[in-house]
Amino acid sequence: MFTNLTELALGNFTRLQTLDLSDNTISYIHPNAFNNLTDLRNLDLSDNTISYIHPNAFNNLTDLRNLNLKSNPLSGNGYQFLLPCSQLTVLYIGSNMLDTIDNFGLERAVSIRKIYCSYNDLRDINQSLPPNSSILYTVDFKFNNIEVLKSGIFANYTNLYEIYLHSNNISEIEEHAFEYLPNLRYL
C-alpha cells in the first residue's frame, strides 16, 4: 500500500491484476490514469479524498471485476466513468456524498452482482440501480435518506438475494414494491 500518494504514475504494469491505493490523499483520477493496466481485476481507491473521476479514467479497464471507492467525498455529479467496466461484478461506493449513482455509467455493467452504497444521501433507489443487470444479487442501501419504495422498483432484478434498507427515512412502501423477487432471502 502507498501512503500520501497524490498523483498516479503507474508506468507499464501490464500484468498487474490487483492495485491497492487505499488510505492515501488521491483527490482526482485523471483521464486514462490506468491506461496500461489492461489486466487489472481489482482496484481499491477507498479512504482517499477523491472528489472527481474523469469520464475517461477507466478507459482500458474492461476486465475490472471489483472496484472500491468507499469513503471518498464523491458526489453524484455525472461522471460516466464506469462505462468501460462491462465486467464489473462488485462495486463499493459507500460512505461518500452521493445523492444518485445513475450517472456513473452502470448501464454497461451487465455482470454486476453486488452494489454496496450505504452511508450516502440517496433518496431514490430507481436512479441507483443498473438498468441491465439481471444477475444483481445484493444491494446495500442502508443509512441513506430513502423515503419511498415505489411499485415494481425491483421488478427487473429477479435474482436479488439480499436487500439492505435499514436506517433510512422510509415512510411509504408502495404495493408491489417487492414483487417478482423469488430468490429474496434477506430484507
PDB file of N, CA and C in Angstrom, residues 32 38 43 47 74 82 84 89 99 104 109 116-117 121 133 141-142 148 162 164 169-170 173-174 178:
ATOM      1  N   ASN A  32      -7.416   8.399 -18.521  1.00  0.00           N
ATOM      2  CA  ASN A  32      -6.511   7.294 -18.855  1.00  0.00           C
ATOM      3  C   ASN A  32      -5.489   7.010 -17.758  1.00  0.00           C
ATOM      4  N   THR A  38      -4.259  -3.170 -18.429  1.00  0.00           N
ATOM      5  CA  THR A  38      -5.343  -3.861 -19.130  1.00  0.00           C
ATOM      6  C   THR A  38      -5.774  -5.168 -18.471  1.00  0.00           C
ATOM      7  N   LEU A  43      -9.408  -3.072  -8.008  1.00  0.00           N
ATOM      8  CA  LEU A  43      -8.881  -1.731  -7.784  1.00  0.00           C
ATOM      9  C   LEU A  43      -9.500  -1.163  -6.512  1.00  0.00           C
ATOM     10  N   ASP A  47     -10.954   5.299   0.978  1.00  0.00           N
ATOM     11  CA  ASP A  47     -10.325   6.146   2.003  1.00  0.00           C
ATOM     12  C   ASP A  47      -9.286   7.093   1.425  1.00  0.00           C
ATOM     13  N   LEU A  74     -16.974  11.721  -2.946  1.00  0.00           N
ATOM     14  CA  LEU A  74     -17.645  11.711  -4.251  1.00  0.00           C
ATOM     15  C   LEU A  74     -19.088  12.169  -4.101  1.00  0.00           C
ATOM     16  N   LEU A  82     -17.770   4.630 -15.294  1.00  0.00           N
ATOM     17  CA  LEU A  82     -17.861   3.174 -15.268  1.00  0.00           C
ATOM     18  C   LEU A  82     -18.235   2.557 -16.612  1.00  0.00           C
ATOM     19  N   PRO A  84     -16.652   1.892 -19.396  1.00  0.00           N
ATOM     20  CA  PRO A  84     -15.777   0.844 -19.937  1.00  0.00           C
ATOM     21  C   PRO A  84     -15.761  -0.442 -19.109  1.00  0.00           C
ATOM     22  N   THR A  89     -18.225  -6.732 -11.302  1.00  0.00           N
ATOM     23  CA  THR A  89     -19.150  -7.581 -10.550  1.00  0.00           C
ATOM     24  C   THR A  89     -19.466  -7.030  -9.164  1.00  0.00           C
ATOM     25  N   ASP A  99     -25.976  11.455  -3.917  1.00  0.00           N
ATOM     26  CA  ASP A  99     -27.431  11.512  -3.898  1.00  0.00           C
ATOM     27  C   ASP A  99     -28.005  10.672  -5.034  1.00  0.00           C
ATOM     28  N   PHE A 104     -23.216   7.267 -13.214  1.00  0.00           N
ATOM     29  CA  PHE A 104     -21.856   6.721 -13.134  1.00  0.00           C
ATOM     30  C   PHE A 104     -21.509   5.876 -14.357  1.00  0.00           C
ATOM     31  N   ALA A 109     -22.631  -2.307 -17.192  1.00  0.00           N
ATOM     32  CA  ALA A 109     -22.126  -3.271 -16.208  1.00  0.00           C
ATOM     33  C   ALA A 109     -23.104  -4.434 -16.088  1.00  0.00           C
ATOM     34  N   TYR A 116     -22.647  -1.985  -3.052  1.00  0.00           N
ATOM     35  CA  TYR A 116     -22.640  -1.527  -1.660  1.00  0.00           C
ATOM     36  C   TYR A 116     -22.620  -0.006  -1.667  1.00  0.00           C
ATOM     37  N   CYS A 117     -23.750   0.592  -1.323  1.00  0.00           N
ATOM     38  CA  CYS A 117     -23.909   2.044  -1.425  1.00  0.00           C
ATOM     39  C   CYS A 117     -24.484   2.629  -0.131  1.00  0.00           C
ATOM     40  N   ASP A 121     -26.360   9.808   0.606  1.00  0.00           N
ATOM     41  CA  ASP A 121     -27.524  10.679   0.699  1.00  0.00           C
ATOM     42  C   ASP A 121     -28.550  10.321  -0.375  1.00  0.00           C
ATOM     43  N   SER A 133     -28.873  -5.279 -15.458  1.00  0.00           N
ATOM     44  CA  SER A 133     -28.221  -6.378 -14.750  1.00  0.00           C
ATOM     45  C   SER A 133     -29.242  -7.356 -14.193  1.00  0.00           C
ATOM     46  N   PHE A 141     -28.297  -0.441   0.555  1.00  0.00           N
ATOM     47  CA  PHE A 141     -28.653   0.975   0.588  1.00  0.00           C
ATOM     48  C   PHE A 141     -28.951   1.440   2.011  1.00  0.00           C
ATOM     49  N   LYS A 142     -28.374   0.787   2.995  1.00  0.00           N
ATOM     50  CA  LYS A 142     -28.639   1.191   4.379  1.00  0.00           C
ATOM     51  C   LYS A 142     -27.990   2.539   4.680  1.00  0.00           C
ATOM     52  N   VAL A 148     -39.354   6.595  -0.081  1.00  0.00           N
ATOM     53  CA  VAL A 148     -40.424   5.834  -0.718  1.00  0.00           C
ATOM     54  C   VAL A 148     -39.824   4.673  -1.505  1.00  0.00           C
ATOM     55  N   GLU A 162     -30.309 -10.401  -1.498  1.00  0.00           N
ATOM     56  CA  GLU A 162     -30.194  -9.565  -0.311  1.00  0.00           C
ATOM     57  C   GLU A 162     -30.473  -8.107  -0.659  1.00  0.00           C
ATOM     58  N   TYR A 164     -30.538  -4.520   1.553  1.00  0.00           N
ATOM     59  CA  TYR A 164     -30.315  -3.854   2.840  1.00  0.00           C
ATOM     60  C   TYR A 164     -30.865  -2.434   2.763  1.00  0.00           C
ATOM     61  N   ASN A 169     -35.141   6.747   5.817  1.00  0.00           N
ATOM     62  CA  ASN A 169     -36.320   7.516   6.223  1.00  0.00           C
ATOM     63  C   ASN A 169     -37.561   7.000   5.507  1.00  0.00           C
ATOM     64  N   ILE A 170     -37.656   5.694   5.351  1.00  0.00           N
ATOM     65  CA  ILE A 170     -38.759   5.103   4.596  1.00  0.00           C
ATOM     66  C   ILE A 170     -40.078   5.352   5.323  1.00  0.00           C
ATOM     67  N   ILE A 173     -44.153   2.371   1.481  1.00  0.00           N
ATOM     68  CA  ILE A 173     -43.784   1.240   0.631  1.00  0.00           C
ATOM     69  C   ILE A 173     -44.992   0.966  -0.244  1.00  0.00           C
ATOM     70  N   GLU A 174     -44.871   1.288  -1.513  1.00  0.00           N
ATOM     71  CA  GLU A 174     -45.995   1.111  -2.432  1.00  0.00           C
ATOM     72  C   GLU A 174     -46.265  -0.377  -2.664  1.00  0.00           C
ATOM     73  N   PHE A 178     -41.999  -5.139  -3.727  1.00  0.00           N
ATOM     74  CA  PHE A 178     -41.119  -6.308  -3.620  1.00  0.00           C
ATOM     75  C   PHE A 178     -41.642  -7.496  -4.418  1.00  0.00           C
TER      76      PHE A 178
END
